[in-house]
Tab-separated table of C-alpha atoms in Angstrom:
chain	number	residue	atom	x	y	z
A	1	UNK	CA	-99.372	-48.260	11.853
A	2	UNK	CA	-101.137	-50.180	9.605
A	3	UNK	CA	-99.194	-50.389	6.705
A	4	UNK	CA	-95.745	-50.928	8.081
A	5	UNK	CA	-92.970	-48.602	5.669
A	6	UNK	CA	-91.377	-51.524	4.367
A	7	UNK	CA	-94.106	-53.629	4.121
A	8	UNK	CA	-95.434	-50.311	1.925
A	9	UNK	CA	-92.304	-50.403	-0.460
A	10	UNK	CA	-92.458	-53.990	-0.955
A	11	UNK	CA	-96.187	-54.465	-2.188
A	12	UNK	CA	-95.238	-50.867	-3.940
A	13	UNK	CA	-92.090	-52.795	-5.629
A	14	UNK	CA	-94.277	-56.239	-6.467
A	15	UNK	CA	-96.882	-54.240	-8.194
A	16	UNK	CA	-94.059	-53.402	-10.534
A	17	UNK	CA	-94.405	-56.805	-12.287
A	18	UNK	CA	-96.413	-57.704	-14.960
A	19	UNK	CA	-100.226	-58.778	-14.126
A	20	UNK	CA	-99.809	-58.587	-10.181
A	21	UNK	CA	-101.953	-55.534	-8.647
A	22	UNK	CA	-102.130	-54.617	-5.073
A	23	UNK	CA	-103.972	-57.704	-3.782
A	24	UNK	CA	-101.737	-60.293	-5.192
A	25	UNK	CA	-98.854	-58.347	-4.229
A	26	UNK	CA	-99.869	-57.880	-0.623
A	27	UNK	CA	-100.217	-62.003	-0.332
A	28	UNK	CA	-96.512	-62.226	-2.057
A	29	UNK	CA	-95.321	-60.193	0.645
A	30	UNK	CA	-96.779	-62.077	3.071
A	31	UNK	CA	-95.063	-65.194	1.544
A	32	UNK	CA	-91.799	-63.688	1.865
A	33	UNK	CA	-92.301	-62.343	5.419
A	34	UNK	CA	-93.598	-66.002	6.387
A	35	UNK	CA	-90.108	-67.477	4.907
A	36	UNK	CA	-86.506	-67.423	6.525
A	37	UNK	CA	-84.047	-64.384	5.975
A	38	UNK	CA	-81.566	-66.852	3.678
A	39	UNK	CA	-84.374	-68.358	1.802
A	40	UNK	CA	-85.717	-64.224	0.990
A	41	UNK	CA	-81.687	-63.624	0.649
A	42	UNK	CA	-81.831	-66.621	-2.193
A	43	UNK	CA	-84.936	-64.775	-4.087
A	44	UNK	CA	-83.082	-61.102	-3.897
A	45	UNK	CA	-79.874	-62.971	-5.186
A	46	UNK	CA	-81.009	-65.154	-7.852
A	47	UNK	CA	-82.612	-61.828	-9.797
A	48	UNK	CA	-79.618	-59.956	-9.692
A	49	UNK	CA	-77.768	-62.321	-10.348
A	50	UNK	CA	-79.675	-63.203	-13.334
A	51	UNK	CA	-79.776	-59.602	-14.300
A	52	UNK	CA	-75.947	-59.239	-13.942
A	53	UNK	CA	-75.158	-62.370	-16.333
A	54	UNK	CA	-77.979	-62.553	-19.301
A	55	UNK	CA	-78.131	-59.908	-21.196
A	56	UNK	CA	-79.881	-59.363	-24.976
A	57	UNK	CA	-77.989	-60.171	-27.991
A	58	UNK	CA	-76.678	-57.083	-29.704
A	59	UNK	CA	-77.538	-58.968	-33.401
A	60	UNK	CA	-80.883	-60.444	-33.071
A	61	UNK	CA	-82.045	-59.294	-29.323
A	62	UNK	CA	-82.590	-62.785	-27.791
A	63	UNK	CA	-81.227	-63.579	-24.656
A	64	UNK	CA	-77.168	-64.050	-24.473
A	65	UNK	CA	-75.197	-64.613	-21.797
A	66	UNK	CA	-72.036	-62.639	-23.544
A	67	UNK	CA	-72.413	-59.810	-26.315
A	68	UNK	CA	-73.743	-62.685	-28.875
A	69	UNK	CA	-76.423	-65.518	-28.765
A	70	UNK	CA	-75.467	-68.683	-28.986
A	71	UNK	CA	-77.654	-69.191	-32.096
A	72	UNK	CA	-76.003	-65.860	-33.781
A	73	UNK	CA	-72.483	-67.749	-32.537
A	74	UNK	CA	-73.395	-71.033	-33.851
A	75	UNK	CA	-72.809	-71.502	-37.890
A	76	UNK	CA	-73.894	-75.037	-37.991
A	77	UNK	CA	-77.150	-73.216	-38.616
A	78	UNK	CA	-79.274	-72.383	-41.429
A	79	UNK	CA	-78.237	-68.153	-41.990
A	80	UNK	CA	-80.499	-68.080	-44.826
A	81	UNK	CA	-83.054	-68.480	-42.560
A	82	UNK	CA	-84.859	-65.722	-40.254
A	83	UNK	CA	-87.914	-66.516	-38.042
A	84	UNK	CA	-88.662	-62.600	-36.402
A	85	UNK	CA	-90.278	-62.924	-32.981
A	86	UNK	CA	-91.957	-59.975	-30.816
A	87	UNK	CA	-90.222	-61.417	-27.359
A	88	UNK	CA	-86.877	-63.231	-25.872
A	89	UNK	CA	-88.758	-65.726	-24.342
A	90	UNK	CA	-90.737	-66.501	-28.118
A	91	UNK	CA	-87.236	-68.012	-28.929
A	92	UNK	CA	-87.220	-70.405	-25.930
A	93	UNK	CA	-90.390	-71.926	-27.094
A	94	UNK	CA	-89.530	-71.969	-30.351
A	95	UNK	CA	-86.431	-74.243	-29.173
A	96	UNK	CA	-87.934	-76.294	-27.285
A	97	UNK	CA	-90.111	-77.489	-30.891
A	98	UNK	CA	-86.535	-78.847	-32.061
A	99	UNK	CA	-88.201	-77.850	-35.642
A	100	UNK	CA	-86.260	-74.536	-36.325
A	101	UNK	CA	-82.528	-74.447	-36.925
A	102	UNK	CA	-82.532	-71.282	-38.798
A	103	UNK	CA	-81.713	-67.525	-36.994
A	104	UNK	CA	-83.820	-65.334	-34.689
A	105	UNK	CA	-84.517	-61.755	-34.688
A	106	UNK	CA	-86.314	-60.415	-31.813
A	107	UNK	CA	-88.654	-56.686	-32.218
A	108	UNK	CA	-89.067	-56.454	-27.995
A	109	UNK	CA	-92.502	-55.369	-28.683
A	110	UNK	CA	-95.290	-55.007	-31.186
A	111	UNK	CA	-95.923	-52.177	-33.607
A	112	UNK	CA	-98.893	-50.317	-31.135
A	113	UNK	CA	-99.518	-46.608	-32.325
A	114	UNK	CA	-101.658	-46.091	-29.261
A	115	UNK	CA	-98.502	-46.661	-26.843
A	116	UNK	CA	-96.204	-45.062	-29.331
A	117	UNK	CA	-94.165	-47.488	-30.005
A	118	UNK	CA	-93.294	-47.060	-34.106
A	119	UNK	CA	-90.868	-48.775	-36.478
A	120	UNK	CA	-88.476	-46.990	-35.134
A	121	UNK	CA	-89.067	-48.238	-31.320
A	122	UNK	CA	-88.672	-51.888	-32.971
A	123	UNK	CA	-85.390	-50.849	-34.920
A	124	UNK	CA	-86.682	-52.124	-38.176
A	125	UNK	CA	-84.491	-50.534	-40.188
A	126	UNK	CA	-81.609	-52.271	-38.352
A	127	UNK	CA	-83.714	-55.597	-39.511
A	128	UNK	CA	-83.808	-54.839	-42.910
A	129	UNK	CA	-79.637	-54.024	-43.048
A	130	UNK	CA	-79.425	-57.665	-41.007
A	131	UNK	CA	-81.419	-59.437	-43.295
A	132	UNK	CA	-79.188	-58.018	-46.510
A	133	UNK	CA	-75.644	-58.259	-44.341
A	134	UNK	CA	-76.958	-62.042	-43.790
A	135	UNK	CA	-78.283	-62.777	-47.430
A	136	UNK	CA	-81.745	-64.410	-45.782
A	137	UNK	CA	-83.179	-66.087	-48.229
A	138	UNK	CA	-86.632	-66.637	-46.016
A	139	UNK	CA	-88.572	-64.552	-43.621
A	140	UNK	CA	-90.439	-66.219	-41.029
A	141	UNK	CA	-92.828	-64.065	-39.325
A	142	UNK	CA	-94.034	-65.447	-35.735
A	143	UNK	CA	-95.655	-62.656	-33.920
A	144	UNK	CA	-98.789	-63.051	-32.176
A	145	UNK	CA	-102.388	-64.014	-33.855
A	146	UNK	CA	-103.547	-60.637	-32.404
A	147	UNK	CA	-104.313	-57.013	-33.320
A	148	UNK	CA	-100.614	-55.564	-32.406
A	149	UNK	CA	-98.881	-58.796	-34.152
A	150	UNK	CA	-101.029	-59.207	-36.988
A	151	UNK	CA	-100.345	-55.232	-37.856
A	152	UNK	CA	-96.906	-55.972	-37.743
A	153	UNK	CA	-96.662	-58.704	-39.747
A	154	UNK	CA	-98.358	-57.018	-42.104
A	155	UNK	CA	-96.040	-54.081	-41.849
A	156	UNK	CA	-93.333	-56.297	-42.028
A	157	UNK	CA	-94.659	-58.141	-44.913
A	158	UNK	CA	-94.685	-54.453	-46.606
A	159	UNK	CA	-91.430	-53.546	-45.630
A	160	UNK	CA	-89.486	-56.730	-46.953
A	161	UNK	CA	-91.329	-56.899	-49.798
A	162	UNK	CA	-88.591	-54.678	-52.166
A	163	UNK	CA	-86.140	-57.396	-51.140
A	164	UNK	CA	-87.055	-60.032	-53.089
A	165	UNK	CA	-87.042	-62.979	-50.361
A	166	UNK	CA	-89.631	-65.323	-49.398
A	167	UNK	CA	-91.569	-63.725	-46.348
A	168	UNK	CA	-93.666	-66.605	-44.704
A	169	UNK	CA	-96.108	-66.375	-41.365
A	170	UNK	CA	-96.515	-69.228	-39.044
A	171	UNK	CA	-100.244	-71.154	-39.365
A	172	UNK	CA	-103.072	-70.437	-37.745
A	173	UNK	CA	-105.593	-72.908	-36.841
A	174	UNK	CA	-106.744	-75.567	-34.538
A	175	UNK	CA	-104.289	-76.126	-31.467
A	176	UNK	CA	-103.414	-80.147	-31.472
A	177	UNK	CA	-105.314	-81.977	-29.225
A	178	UNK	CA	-107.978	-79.047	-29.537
A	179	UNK	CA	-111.664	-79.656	-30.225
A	180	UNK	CA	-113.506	-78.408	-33.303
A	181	UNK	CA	-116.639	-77.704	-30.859
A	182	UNK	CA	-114.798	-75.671	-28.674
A	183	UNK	CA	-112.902	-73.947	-30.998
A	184	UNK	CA	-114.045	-70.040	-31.466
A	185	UNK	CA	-115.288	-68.561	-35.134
A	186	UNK	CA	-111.711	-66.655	-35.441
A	187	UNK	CA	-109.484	-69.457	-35.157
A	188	UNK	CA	-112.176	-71.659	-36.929
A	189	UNK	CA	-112.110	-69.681	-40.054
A	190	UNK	CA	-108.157	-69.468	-40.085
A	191	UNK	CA	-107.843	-73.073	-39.668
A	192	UNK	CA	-110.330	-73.183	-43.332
A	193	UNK	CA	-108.072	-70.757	-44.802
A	194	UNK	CA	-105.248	-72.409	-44.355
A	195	UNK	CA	-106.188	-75.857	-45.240
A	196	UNK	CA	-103.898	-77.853	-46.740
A	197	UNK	CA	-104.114	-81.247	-49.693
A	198	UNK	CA	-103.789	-84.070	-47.575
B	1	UNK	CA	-78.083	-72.911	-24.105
B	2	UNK	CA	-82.051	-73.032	-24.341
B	3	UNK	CA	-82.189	-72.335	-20.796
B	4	UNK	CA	-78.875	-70.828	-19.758
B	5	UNK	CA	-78.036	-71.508	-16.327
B	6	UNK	CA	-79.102	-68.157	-14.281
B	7	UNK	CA	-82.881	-67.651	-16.039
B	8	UNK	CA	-83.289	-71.413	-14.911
B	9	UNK	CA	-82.261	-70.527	-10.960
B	10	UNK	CA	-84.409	-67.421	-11.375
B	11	UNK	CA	-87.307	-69.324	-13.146
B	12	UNK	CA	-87.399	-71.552	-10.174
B	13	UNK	CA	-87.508	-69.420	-7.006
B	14	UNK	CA	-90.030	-67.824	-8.490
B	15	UNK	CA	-92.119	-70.555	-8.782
B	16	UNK	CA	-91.813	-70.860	-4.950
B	17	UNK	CA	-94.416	-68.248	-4.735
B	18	UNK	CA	-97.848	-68.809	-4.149
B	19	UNK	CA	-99.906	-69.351	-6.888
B	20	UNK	CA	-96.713	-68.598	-9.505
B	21	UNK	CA	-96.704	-71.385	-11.806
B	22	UNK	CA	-93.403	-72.360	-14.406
B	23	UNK	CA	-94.934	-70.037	-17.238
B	24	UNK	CA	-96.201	-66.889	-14.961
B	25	UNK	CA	-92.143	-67.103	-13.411
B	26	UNK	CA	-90.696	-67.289	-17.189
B	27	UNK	CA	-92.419	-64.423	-17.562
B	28	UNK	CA	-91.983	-62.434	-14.641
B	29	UNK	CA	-88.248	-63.422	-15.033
B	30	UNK	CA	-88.196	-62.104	-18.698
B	31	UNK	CA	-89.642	-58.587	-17.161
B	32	UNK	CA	-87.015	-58.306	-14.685
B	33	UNK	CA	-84.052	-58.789	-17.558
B	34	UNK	CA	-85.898	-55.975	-19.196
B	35	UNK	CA	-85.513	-53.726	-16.415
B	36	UNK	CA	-82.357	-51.777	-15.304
B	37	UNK	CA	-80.031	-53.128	-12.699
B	38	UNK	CA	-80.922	-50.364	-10.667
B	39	UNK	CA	-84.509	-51.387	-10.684
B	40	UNK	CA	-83.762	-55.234	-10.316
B	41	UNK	CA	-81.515	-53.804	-7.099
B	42	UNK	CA	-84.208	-51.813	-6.024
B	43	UNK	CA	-86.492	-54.620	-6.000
B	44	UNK	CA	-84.494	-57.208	-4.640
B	45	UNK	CA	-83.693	-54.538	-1.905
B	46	UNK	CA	-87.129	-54.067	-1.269
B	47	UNK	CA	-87.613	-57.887	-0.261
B	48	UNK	CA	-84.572	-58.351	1.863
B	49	UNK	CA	-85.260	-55.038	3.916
B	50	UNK	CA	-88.896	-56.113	4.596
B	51	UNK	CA	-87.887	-59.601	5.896
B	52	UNK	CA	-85.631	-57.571	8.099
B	53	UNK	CA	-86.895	-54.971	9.320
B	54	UNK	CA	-90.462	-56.630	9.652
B	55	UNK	CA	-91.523	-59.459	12.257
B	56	UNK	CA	-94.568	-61.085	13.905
B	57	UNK	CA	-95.320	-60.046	17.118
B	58	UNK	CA	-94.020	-62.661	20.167
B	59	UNK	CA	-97.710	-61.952	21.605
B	60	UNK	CA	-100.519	-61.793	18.572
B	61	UNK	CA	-98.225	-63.204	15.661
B	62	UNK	CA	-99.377	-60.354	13.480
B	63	UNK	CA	-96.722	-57.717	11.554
B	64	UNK	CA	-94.376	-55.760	13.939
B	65	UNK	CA	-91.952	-53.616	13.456
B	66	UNK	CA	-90.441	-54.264	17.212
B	67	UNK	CA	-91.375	-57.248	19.320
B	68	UNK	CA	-94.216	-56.309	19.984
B	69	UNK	CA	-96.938	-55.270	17.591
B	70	UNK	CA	-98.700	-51.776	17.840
B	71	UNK	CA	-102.114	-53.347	18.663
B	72	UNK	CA	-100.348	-55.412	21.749
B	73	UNK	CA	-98.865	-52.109	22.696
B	74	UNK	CA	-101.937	-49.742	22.409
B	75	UNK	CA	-103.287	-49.517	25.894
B	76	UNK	CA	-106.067	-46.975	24.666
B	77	UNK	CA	-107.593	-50.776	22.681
B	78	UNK	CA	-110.037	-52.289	24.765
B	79	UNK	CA	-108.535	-55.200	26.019
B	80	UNK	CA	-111.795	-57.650	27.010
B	81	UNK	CA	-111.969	-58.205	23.122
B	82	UNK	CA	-109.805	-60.653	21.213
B	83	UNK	CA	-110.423	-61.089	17.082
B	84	UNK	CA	-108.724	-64.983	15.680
B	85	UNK	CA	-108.110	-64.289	12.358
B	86	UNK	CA	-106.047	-66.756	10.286
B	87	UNK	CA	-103.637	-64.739	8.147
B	88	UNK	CA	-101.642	-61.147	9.250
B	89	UNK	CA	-102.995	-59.738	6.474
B	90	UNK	CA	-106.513	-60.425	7.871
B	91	UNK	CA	-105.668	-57.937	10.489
B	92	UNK	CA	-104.712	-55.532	7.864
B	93	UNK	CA	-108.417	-55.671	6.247
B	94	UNK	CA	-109.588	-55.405	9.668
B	95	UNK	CA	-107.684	-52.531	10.741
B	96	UNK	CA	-108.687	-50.756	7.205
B	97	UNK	CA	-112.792	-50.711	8.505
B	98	UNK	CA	-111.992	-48.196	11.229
B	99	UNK	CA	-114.763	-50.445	13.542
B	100	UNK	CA	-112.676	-52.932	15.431
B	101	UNK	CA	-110.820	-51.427	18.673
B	102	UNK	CA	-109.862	-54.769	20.501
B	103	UNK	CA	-106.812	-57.194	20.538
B	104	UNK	CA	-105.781	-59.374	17.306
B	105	UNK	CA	-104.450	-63.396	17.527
B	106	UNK	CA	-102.821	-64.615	14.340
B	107	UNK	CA	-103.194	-68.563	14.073
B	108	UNK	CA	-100.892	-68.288	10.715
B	109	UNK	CA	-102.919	-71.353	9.216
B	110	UNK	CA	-106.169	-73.187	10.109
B	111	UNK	CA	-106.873	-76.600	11.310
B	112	UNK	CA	-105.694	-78.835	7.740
B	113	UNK	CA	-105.504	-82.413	9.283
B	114	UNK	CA	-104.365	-83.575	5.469
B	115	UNK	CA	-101.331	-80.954	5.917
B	116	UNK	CA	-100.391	-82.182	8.993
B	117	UNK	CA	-101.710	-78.642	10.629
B	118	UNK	CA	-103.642	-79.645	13.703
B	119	UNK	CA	-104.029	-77.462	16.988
B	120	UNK	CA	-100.142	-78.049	18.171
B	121	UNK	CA	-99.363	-76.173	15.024
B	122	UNK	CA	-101.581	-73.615	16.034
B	123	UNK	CA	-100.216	-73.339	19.212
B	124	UNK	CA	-103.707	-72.965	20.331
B	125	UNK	CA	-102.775	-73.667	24.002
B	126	UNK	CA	-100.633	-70.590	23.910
B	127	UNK	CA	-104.124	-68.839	22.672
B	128	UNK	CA	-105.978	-70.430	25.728
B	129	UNK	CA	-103.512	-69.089	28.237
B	130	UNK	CA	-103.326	-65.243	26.297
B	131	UNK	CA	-107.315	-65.522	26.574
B	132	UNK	CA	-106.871	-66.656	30.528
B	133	UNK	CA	-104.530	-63.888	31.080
B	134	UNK	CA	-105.627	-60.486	29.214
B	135	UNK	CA	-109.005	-61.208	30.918
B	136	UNK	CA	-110.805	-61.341	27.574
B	137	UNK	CA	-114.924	-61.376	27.388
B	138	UNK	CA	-115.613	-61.751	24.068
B	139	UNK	CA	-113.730	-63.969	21.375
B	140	UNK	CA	-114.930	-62.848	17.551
B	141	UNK	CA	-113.427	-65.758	15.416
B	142	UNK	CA	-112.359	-64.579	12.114
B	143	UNK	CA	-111.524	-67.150	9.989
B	144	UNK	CA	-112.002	-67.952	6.365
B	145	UNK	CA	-115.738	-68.953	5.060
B	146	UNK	CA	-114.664	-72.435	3.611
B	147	UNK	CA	-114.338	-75.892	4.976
B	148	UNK	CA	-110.548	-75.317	7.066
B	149	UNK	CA	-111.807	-71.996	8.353
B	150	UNK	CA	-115.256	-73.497	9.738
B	151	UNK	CA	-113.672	-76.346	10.892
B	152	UNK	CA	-111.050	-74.492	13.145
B	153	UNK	CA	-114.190	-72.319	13.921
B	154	UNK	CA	-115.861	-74.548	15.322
B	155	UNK	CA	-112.897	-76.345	17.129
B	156	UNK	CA	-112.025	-73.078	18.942
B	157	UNK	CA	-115.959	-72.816	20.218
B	158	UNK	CA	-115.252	-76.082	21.405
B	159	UNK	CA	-112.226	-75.450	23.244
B	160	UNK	CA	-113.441	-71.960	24.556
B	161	UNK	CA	-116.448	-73.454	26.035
B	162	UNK	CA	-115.045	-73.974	29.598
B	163	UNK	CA	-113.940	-70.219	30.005
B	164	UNK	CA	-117.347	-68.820	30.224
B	165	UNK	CA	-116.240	-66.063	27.744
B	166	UNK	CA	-118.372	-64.918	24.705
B	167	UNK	CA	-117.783	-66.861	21.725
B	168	UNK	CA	-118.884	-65.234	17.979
B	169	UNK	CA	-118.220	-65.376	14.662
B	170	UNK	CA	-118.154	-62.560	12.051
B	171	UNK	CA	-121.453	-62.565	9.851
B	172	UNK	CA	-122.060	-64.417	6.428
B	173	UNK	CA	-124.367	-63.330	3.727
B	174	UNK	CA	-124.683	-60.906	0.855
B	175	UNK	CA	-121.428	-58.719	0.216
B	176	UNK	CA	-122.568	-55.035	0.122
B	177	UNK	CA	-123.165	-53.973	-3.650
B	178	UNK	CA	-124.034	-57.667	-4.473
B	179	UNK	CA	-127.204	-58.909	-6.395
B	180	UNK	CA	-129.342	-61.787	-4.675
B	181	UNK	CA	-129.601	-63.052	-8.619
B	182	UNK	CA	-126.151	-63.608	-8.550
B	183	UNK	CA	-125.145	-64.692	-5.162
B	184	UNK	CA	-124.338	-68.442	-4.985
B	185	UNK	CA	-127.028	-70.803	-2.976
B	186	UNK	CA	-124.932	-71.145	-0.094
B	187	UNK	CA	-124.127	-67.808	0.649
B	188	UNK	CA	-127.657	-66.872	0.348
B	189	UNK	CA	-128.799	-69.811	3.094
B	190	UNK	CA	-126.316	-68.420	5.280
B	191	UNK	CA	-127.755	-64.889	4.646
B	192	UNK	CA	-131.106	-66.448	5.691
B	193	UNK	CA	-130.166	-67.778	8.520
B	194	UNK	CA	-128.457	-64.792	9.567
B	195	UNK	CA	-131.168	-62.564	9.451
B	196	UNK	CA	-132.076	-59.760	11.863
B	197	UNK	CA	-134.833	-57.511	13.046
B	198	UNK	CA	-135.532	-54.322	11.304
């Protein structure tokens, strides 16, 4: 026997998931065989269920749970303001700041050649219609301080540059509560570029 | 919104997993609303099919399909040997080296006084009494290389001593491929003091 069939499909179905290989998924599988049948029953239920009621907005891609956001629905807030993100979960975080009360517009991805995804994968040119249809007056550009994100930024900076709006990036430097001793060269040298009069 | 109702439930019972923390579910959570529903389905599926289709045996405690397991049921296994591992999947990594022909008995934990997990929980007089009865010579205890698994180790010599049986305990030392520079000071004492003839 060895690998029971179902046991198979399971750690075949858990390997599906992002940063969880064979191993981890084998001791996942484990866990659920070790728990009751309603407590698995909750798990199963509480994805499809999340599935079946949150979708993506169809204006700015964050999560909704109707066709719109409830930023896109709310107009208490700033529309002249767009901070672009590369995932739906980037907006959560961004909330939970309290800082932001402008509009989100989420790519789903990164610009990455090598995994062909293109401006067309990230539907730019339905951001650059949003950003006229909305009259943004400011562009803030919060994808990630690495390779993928800083080449789209940069795109992005390119693109939005015949349209006459402010396009801003969010700093880079020293995390708070960080240590300048621990800190490595890359984010070291950001944090001195971006220093600011005190 | 921030958190709308369903990613919280979903967020949460997948932090019931082991070793899943709050920001490894967000994010498996976010990877499942990028699926299909067919896929979500399919997974979900997946989980509720193992749990009940899959069992532990009513004799070893490792993964059957029936009752019984298909070690407990292979008469061609020899019978006189019994391997105490901790976890089902042990027996898995067992099976998987082709060398080991005898019986299996799951404990499903080790001896954890500061969990509450002492040798009722182990139901270690139900191990006695399987020992007694299948006639077993030689006991090979399996458990984990860290302080639970030795202690139960060495509890279960303990408590096998009256049956005049064999007692061992799988070897210790340098993993095959590995590089004495590298291998920590107690794994290479244990290597020493496991040494044999050439």
């Amino acid at each position: 026997m060895l690998y029971p069939g179902a046991l198979k499909k399971l750690v075949e179905v858990l390997c599906r998931f992002p940063g969880i290989g064979p191993k981890t998924a084998q001791r996942l599988a484990f866990f659920l065989l070790g728990q009751s049948r309603e407590e698995v029953v909750a798990i199963a239920r509480a994805m499809v269920e999340a599935k079946d009621r949150l979708s993506f907005c169809k204006d700015c891609g964050s999560l909704a749970e109707t066709d719109q956001c409830a930023y896109c629905n709310d107009y208490q807030r700033d529309r002249s303001l767009l901070c672009i993100v590369q995932e739906p979960r980037d907006v959560l975080v961004l909330e939970q700041t309290g800082r932001y009360r402008g509009l989100y517009h989420v790519l789903h991805g990164a610009l990455s050649p090598l995994d062909g995804i293109g401006p067309e994968e990230l539907k730019l040119d339905q951001l650059v219609e949003r950003i006229k249809k909305l009259g943004v007056q400011e562009v803030i550009i919060a994808t990630n301080p690495n390779v993928e994100g800083d080449a789209t930024a940069g795109y992005l900076a390119r693109l939005f540059s015949p349209l006459s709006i402010r396009v801003t990036r969010i700093a880079f430097g020293l995390p708070v509560g960080g240590d300048i001793e621990y800190a490595d060269e890359l984010t070291l040298s950001r944090a001195l570029d971006g220093r600011r009069e005190m």
